[in-house]
CSV table of N, CA and C in Angstrom, one decimal:
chain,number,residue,atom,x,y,z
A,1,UNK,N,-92.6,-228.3,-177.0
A,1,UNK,CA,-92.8,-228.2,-178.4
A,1,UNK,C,-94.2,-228.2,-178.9
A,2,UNK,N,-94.4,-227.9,-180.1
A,2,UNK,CA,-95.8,-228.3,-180.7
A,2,UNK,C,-96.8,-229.3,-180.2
A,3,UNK,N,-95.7,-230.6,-180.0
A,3,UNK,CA,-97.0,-232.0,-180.0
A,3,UNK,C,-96.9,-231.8,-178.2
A,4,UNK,N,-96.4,-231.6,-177.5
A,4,UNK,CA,-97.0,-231.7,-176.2
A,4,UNK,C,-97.9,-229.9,-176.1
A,5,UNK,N,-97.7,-228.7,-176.4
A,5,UNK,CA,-98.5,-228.2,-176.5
A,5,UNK,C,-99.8,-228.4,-176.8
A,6,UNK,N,-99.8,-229.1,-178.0
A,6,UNK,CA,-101.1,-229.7,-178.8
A,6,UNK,C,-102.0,-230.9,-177.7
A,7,UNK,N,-101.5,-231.7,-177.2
A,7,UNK,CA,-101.6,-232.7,-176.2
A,7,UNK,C,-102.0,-232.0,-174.9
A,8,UNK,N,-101.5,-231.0,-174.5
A,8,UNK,CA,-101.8,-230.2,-173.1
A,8,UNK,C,-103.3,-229.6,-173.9
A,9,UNK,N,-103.4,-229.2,-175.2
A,9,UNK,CA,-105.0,-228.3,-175.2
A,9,UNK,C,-106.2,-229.4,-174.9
A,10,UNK,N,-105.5,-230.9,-175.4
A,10,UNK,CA,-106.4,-232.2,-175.7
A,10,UNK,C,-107.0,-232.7,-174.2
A,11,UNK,N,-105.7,-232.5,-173.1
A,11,UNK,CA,-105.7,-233.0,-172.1
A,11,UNK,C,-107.0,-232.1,-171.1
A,12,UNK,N,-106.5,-230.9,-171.4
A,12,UNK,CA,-107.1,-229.8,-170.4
A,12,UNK,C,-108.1,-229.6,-170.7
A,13,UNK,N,-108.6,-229.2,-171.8
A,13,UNK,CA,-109.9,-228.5,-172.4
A,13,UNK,C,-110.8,-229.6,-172.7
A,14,UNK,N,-112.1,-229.6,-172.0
A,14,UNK,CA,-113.2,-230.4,-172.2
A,14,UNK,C,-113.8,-230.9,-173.5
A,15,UNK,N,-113.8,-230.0,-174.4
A,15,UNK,CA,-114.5,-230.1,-175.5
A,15,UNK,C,-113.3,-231.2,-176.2
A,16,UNK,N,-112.6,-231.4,-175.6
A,16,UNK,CA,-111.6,-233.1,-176.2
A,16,UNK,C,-112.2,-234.4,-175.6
A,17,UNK,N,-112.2,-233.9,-174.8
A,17,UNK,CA,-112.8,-235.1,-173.4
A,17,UNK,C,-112.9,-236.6,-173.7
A,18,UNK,N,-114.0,-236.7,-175.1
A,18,UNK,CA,-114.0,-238.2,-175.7
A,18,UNK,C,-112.9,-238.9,-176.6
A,19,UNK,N,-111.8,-237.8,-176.8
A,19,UNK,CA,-110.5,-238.4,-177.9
A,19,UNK,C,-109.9,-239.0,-176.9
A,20,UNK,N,-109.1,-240.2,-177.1
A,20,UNK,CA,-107.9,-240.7,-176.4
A,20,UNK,C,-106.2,-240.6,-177.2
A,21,UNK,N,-106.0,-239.6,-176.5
A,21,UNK,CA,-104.3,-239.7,-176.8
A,21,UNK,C,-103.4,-240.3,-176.8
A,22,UNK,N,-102.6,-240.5,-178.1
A,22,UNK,CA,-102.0,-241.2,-177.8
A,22,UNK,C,-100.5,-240.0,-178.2
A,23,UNK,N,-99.4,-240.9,-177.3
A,23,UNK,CA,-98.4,-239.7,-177.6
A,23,UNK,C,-96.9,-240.6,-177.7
A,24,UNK,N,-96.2,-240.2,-179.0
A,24,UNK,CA,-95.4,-241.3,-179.5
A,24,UNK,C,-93.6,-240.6,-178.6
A,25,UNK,N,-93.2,-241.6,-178.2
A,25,UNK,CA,-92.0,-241.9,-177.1
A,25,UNK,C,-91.1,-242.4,-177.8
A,26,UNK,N,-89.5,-242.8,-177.7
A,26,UNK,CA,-89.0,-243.5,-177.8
A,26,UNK,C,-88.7,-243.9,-176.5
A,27,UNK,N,-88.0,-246.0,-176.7
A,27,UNK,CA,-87.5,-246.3,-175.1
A,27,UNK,C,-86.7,-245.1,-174.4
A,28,UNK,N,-85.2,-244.5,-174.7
A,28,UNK,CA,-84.6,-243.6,-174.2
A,28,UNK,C,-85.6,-242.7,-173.6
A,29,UNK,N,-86.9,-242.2,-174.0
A,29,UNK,CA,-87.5,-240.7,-173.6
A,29,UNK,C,-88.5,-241.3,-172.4
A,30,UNK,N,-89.0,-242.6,-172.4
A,30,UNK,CA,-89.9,-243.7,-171.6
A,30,UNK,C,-90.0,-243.1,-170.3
A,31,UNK,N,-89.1,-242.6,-169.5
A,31,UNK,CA,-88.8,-242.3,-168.1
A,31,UNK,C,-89.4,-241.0,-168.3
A,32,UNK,N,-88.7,-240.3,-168.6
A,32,UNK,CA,-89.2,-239.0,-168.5
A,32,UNK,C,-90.7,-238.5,-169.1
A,33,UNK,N,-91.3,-239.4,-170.0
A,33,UNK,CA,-92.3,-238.5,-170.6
A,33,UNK,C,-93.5,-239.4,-169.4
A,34,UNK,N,-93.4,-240.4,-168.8
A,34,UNK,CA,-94.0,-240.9,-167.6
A,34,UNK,C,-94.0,-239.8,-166.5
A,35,UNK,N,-93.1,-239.0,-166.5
A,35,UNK,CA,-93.0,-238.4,-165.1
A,35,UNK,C,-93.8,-237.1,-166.0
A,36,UNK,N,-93.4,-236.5,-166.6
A,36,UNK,CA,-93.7,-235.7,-167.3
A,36,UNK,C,-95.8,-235.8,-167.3
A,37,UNK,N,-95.7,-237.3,-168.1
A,37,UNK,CA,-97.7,-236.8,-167.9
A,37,UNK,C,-98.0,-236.6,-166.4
A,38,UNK,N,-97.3,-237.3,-165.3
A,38,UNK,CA,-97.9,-237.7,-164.3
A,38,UNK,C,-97.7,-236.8,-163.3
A,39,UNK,N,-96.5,-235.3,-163.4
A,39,UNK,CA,-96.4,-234.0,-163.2
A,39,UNK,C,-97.5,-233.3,-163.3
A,40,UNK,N,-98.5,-233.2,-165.0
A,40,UNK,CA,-99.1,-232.2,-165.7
A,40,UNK,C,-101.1,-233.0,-165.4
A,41,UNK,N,-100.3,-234.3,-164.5
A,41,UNK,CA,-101.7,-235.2,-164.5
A,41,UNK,C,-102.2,-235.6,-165.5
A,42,UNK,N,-101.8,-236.1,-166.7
A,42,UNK,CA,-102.3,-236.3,-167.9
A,42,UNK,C,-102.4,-237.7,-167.8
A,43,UNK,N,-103.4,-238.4,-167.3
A,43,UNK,CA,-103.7,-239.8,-166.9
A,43,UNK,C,-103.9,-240.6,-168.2
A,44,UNK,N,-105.0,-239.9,-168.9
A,44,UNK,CA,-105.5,-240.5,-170.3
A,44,UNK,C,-104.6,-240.7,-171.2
A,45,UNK,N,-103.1,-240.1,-171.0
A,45,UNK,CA,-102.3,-240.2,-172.2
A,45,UNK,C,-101.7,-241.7,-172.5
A,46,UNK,N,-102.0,-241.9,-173.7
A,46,UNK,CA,-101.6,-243.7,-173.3
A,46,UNK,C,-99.9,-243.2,-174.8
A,47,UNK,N,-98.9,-243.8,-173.8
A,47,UNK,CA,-97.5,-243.7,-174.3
A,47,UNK,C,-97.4,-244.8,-175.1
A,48,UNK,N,-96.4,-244.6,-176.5
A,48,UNK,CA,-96.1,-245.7,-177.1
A,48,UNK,C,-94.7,-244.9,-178.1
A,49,UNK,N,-93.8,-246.4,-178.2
A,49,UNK,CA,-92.7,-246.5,-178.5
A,49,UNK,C,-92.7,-246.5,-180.3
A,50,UNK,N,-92.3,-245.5,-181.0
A,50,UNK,CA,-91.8,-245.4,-182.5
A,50,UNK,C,-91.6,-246.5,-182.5
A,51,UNK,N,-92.6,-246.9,-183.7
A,51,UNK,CA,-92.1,-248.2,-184.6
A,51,UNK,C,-92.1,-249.2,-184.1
A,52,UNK,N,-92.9,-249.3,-182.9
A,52,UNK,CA,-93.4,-250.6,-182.3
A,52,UNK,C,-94.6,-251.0,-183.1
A,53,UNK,N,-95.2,-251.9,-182.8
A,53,UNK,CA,-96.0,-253.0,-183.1
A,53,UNK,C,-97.9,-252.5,-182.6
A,54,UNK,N,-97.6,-251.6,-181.9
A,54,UNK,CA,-98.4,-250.8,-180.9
A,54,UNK,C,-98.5,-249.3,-181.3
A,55,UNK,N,-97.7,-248.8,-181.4
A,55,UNK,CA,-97.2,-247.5,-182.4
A,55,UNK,C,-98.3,-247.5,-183.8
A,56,UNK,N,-97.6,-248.8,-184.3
A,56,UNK,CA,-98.1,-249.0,-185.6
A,56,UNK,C,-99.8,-248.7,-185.8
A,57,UNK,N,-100.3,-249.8,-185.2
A,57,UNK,CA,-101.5,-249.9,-184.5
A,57,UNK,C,-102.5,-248.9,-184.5
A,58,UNK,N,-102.0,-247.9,-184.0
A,58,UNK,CA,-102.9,-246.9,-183.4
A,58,UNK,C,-102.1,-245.7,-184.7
A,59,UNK,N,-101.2,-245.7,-185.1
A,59,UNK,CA,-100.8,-245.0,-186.2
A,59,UNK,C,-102.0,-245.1,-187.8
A,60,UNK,N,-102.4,-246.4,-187.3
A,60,UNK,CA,-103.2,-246.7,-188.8
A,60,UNK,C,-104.9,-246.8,-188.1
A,61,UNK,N,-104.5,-246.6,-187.0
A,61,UNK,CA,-106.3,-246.8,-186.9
A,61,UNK,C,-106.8,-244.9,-186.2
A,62,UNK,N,-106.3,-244.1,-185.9
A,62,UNK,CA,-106.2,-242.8,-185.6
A,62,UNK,C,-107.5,-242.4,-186.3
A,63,UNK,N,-108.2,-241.4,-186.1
A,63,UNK,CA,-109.1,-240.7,-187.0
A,63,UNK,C,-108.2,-239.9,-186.7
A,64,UNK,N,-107.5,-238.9,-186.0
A,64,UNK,CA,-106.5,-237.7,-185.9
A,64,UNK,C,-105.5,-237.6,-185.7
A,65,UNK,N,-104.4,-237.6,-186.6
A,65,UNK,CA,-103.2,-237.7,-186.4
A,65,UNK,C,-102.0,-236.3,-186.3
A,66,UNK,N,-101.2,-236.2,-185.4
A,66,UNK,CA,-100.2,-234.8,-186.2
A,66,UNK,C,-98.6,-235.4,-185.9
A,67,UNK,N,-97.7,-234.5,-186.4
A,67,UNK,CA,-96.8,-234.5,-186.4
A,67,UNK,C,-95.8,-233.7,-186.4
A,68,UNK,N,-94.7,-233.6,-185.9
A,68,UNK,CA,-94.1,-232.2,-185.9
A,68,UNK,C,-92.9,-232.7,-186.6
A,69,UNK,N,-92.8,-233.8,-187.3
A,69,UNK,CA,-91.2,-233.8,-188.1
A,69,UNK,C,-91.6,-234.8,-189.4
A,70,UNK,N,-91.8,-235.7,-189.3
A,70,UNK,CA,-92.5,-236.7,-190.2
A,70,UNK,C,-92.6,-238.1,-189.5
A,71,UNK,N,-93.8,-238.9,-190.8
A,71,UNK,CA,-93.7,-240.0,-190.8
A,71,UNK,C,-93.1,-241.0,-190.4
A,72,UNK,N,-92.4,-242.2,-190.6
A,72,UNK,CA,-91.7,-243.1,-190.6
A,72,UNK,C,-92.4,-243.4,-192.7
A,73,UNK,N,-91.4,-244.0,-193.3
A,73,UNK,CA,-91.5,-244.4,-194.7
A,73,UNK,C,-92.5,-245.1,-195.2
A,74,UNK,N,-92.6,-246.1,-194.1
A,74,UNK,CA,-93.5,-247.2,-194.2
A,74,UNK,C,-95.1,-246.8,-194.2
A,75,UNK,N,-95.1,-245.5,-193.3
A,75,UNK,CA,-96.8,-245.0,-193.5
A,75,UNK,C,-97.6,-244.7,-194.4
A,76,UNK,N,-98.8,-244.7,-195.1
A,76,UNK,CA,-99.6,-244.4,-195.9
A,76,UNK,C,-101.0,-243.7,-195.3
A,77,UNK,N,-100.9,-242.3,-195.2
A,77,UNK,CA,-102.4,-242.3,-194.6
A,77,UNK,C,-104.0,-242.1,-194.6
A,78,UNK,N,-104.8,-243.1,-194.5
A,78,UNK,CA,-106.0,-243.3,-195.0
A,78,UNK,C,-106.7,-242.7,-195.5
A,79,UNK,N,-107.8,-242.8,-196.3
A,79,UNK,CA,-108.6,-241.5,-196.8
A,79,UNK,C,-109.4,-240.9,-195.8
A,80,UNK,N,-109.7,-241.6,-194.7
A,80,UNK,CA,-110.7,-241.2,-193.6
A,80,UNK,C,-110.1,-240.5,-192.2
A,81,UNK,N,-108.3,-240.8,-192.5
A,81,UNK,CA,-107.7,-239.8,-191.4
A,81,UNK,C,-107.6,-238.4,-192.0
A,82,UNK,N,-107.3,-237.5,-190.9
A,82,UNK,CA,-107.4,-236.3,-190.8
A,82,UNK,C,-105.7,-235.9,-190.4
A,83,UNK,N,-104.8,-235.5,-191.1
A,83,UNK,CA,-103.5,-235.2,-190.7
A,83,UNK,C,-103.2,-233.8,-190.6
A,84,UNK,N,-102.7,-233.3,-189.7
A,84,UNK,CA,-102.0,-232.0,-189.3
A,84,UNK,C,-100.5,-232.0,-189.5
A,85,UNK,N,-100.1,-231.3,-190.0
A,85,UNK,CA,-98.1,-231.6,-190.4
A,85,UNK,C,-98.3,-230.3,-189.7
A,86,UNK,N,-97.1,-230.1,-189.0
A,86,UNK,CA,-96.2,-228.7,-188.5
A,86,UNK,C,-94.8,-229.3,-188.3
A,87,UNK,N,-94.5,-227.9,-188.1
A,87,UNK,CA,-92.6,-228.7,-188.2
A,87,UNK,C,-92.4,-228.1,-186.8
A,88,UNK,N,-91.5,-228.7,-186.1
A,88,UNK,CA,-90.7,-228.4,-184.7
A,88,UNK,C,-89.8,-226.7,-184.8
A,89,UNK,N,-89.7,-226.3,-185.8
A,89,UNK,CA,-88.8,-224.6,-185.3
A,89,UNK,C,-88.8,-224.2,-186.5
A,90,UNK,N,-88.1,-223.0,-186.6
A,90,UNK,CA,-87.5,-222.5,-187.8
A,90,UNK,C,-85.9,-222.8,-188.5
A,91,UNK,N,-86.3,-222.8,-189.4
A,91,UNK,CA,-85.4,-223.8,-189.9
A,91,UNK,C,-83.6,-223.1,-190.6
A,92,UNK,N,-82.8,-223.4,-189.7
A,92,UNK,CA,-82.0,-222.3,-189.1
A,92,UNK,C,-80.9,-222.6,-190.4
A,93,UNK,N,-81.3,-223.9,-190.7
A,93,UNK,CA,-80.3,-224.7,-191.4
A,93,UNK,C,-80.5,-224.9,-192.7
A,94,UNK,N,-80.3,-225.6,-193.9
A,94,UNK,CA,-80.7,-226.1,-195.1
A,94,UNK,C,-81.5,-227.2,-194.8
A,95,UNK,N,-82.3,-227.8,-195.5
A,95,UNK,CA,-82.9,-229.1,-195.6
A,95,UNK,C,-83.6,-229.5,-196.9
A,96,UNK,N,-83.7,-230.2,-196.8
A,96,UNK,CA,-84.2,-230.6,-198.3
A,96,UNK,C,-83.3,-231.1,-199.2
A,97,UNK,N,-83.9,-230.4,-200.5
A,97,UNK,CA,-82.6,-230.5,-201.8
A,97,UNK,C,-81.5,-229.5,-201.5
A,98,UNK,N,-81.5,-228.7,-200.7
A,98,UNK,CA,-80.3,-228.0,-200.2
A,98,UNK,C,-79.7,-228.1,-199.1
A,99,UNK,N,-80.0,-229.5,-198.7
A,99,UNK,CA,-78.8,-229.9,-197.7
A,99,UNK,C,-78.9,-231.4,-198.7
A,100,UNK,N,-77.8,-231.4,-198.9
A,100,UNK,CA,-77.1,-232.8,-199.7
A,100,UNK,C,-76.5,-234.0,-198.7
A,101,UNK,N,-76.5,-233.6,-197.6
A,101,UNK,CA,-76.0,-235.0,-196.9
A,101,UNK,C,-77.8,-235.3,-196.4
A,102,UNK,N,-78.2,-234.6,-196.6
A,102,UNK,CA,-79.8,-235.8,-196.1
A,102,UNK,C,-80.7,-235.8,-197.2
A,103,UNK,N,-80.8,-235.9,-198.4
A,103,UNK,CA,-81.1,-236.2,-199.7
A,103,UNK,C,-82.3,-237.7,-199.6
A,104,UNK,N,-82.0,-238.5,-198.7
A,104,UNK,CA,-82.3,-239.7,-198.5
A,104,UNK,C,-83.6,-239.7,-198.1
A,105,UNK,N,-84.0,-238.5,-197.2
A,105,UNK,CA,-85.6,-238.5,-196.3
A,105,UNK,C,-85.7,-237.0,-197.4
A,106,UNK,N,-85.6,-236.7,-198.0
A,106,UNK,CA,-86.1,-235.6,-199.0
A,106,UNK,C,-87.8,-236.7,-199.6
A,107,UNK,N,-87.7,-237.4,-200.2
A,107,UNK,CA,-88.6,-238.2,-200.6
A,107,UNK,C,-89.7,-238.2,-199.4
A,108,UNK,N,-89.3,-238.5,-198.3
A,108,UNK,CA,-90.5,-239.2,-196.8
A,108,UNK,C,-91.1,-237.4,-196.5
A,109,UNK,N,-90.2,-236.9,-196.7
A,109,UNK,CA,-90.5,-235.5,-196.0
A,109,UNK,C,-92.0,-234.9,-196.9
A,110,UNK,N,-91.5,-234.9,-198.0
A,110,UNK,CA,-92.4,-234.7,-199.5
A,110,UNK,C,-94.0,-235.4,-199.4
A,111,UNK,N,-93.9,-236.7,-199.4
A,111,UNK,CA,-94.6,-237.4,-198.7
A,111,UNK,C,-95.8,-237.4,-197.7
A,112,UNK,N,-94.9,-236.8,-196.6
A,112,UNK,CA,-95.7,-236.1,-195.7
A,112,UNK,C,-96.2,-235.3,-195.5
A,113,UNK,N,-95.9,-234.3,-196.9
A,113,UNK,CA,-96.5,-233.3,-196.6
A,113,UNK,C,-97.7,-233.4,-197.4
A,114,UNK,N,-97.2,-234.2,-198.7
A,114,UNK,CA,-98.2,-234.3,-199.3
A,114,UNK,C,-99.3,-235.2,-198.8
A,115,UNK,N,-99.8,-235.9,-197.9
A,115,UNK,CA,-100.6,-236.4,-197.3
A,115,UNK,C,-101.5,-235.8,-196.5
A,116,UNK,N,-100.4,-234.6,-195.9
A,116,UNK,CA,-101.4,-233.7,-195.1
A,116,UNK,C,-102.5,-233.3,-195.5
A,117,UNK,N,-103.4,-232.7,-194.7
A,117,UNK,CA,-104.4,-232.6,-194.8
A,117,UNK,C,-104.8,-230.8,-194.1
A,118,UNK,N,-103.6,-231.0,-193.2
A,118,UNK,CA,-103.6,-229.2,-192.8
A,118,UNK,C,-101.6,-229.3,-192.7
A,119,UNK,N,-101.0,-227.9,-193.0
A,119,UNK,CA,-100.1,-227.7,-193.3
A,119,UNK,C,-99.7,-226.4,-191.9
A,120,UNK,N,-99.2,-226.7,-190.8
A,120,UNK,CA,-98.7,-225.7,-189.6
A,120,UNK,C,-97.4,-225.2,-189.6
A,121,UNK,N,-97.0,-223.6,-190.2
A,121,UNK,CA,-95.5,-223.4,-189.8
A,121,UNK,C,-96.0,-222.2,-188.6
A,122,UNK,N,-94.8,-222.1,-188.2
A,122,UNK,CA,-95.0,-221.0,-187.7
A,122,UNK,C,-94.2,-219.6,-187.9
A,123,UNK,N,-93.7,-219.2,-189.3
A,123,UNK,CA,-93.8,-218.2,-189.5
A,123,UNK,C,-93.4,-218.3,-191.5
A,124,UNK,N,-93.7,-217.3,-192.3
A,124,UNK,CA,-93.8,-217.7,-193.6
A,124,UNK,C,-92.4,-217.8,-194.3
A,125,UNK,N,-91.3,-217.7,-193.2
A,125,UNK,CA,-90.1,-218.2,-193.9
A,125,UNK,C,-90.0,-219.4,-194.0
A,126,UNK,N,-90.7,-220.1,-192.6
A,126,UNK,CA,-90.3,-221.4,-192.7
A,126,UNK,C,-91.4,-221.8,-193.6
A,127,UNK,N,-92.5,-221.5,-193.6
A,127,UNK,CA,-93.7,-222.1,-195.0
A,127,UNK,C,-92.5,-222.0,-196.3
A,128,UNK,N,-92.1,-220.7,-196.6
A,128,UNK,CA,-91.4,-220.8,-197.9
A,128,UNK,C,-90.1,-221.4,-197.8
A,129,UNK,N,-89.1,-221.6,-196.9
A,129,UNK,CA,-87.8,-222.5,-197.1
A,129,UNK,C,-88.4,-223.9,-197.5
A,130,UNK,N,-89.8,-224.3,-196.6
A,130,UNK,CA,-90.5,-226.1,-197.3
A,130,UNK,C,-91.0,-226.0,-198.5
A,131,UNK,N,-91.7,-225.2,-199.1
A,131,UNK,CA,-91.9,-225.6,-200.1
A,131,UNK,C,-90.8,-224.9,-201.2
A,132,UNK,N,-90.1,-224.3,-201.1
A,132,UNK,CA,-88.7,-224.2,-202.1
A,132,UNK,C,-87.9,-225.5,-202.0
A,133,UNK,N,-87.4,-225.8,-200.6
A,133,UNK,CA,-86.6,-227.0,-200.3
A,133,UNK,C,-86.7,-228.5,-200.7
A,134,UNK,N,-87.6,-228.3,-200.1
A,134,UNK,CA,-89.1,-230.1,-200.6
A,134,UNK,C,-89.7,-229.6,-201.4
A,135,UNK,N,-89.7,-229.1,-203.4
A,135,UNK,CA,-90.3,-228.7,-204.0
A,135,UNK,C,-91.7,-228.9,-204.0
A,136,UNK,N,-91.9,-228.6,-202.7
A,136,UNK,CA,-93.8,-228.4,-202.3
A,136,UNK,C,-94.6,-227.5,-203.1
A,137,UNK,N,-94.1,-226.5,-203.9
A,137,UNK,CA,-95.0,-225.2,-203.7
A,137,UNK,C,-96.2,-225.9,-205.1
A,138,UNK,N,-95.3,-226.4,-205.9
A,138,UNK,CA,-96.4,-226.6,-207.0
A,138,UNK,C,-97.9,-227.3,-206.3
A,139,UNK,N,-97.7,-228.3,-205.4
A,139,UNK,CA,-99.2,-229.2,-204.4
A,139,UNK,C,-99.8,-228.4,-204.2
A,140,UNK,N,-98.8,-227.3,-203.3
A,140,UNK,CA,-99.7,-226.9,-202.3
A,140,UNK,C,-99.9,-225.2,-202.9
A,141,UNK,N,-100.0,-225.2,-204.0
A,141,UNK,CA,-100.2,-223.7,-205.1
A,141,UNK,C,-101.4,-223.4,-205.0
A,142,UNK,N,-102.2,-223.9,-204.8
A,142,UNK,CA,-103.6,-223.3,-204.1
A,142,UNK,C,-104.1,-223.8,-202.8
A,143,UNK,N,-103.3,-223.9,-202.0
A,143,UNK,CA,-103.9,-224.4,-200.4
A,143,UNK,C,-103.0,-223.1,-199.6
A,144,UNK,N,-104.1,-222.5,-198.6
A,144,UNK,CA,-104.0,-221.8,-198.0
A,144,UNK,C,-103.2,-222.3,-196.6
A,145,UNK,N,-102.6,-221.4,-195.6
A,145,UNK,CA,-101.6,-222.7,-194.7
A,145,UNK,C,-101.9,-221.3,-193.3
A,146,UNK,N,-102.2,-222.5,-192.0
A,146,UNK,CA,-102.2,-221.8,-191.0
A,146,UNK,C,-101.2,-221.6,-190.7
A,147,UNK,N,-101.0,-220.0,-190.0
A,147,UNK,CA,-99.4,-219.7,-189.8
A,147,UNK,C,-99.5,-219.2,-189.1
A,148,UNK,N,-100.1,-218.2,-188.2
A,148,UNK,CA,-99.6,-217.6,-187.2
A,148,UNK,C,-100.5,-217.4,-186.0
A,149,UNK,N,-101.5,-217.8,-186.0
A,149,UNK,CA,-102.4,-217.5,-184.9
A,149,UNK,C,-102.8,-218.7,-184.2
A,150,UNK,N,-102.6,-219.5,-184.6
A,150,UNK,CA,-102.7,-221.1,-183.5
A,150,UNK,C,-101.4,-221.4,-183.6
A,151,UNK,N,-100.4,-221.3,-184.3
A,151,UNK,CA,-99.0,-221.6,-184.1
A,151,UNK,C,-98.7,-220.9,-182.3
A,152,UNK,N,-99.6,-219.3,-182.5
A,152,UNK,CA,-98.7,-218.6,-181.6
A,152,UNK,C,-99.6,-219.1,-180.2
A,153,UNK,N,-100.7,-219.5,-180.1
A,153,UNK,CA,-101.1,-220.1,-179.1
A,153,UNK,C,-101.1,-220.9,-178.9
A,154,UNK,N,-100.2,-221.8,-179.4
A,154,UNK,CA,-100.5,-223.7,-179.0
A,154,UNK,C,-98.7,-223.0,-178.5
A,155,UNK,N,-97.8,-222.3,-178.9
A,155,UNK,CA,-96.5,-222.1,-178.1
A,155,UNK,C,-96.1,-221.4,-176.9
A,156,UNK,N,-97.0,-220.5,-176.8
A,156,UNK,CA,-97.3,-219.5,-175.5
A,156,UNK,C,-98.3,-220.1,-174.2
A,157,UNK,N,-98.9,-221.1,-174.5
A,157,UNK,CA,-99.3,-221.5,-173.0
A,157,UNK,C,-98.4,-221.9,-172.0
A,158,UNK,N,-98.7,-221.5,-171.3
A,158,UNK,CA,-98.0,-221.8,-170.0
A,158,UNK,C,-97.7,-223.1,-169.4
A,159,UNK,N,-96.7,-223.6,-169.6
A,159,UNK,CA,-96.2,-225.2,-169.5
A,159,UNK,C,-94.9,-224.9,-168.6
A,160,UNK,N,-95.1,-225.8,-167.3
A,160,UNK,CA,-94.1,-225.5,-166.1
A,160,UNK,C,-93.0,-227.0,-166.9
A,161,UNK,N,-91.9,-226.8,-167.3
A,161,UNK,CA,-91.3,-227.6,-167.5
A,161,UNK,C,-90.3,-228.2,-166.2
């Protein structure tokens, strides 16, 4: 997906060299994303569990943060971080105010965007289903949105799964 894409350019490419990654797990995923850095040799990646105590931590002290679905509610993000939102696919489904059984994270989602700082779809249907859906478009009515040229390279590198 996006964030291990994004994580493999951090890992491999020098000009990262002095950032330390951090890359967010749940317990269930713990096994696998262990084998997984230690496959692709990603030594530096230091793992941590959503909504841990440690999570949190490094969630509020980040100078660079991204995300490919949202926040957790509880987040606020600083004037001095730098946030990247992209979303995980195209969005095949309703969401938003046009799906009514998840009404409840319509607000977190909104939120998140609006905090962002850079806005990643990867293609402009899904730019326009979010901001029609999560009545984004008025925020972001003069912000221009990367869409297809680092979308299409941070998904096409070659990742042996």
């Amino acid at each position: 997906g996006n964030m291990f894409a994004m994580l493999r350019e951090i890992c491999v490419n020098n000009r990262w060299s002095e950032y330390k990654p951090v890359f967010v797990i749940t317990e269930a995923t713990k096994e696998k994303a262990q084998k997984r850095m230690a496959f692709y040799g990603f030594d530096n990646v230091i793992l941590t569990i959503r909504d841990s105590a440690e999570y949190c931590k490094y969630l509020a002290t980040a100078k660079y943060i991204m995300t490919d679905n949202s926040f957790p509610p509880y987040f606020n993000k600083r004037d001095e971080q730098v946030f990247l939102n992209t979303w995980h696919g195209t969005p095949l489904k309703t969401l938003g105010k046009s799906n009514k059984s998840s009404l409840a994270s319509l607000a977190n989602v909104q939120k998140n965007y609006i905090m962002s700082d850079y806005a990643l779809f990867p293609n402009e249907f899904t730019r326009d289903v979010f901001m029609n859906d999560y009545d984004l478009a008025p925020v972001y009515n003069n912000y221009s949105f990367i869409i297809h040229s680092l979308y299409e390279k941070l998904t096409t590198s070659r990742c042996v799964e």
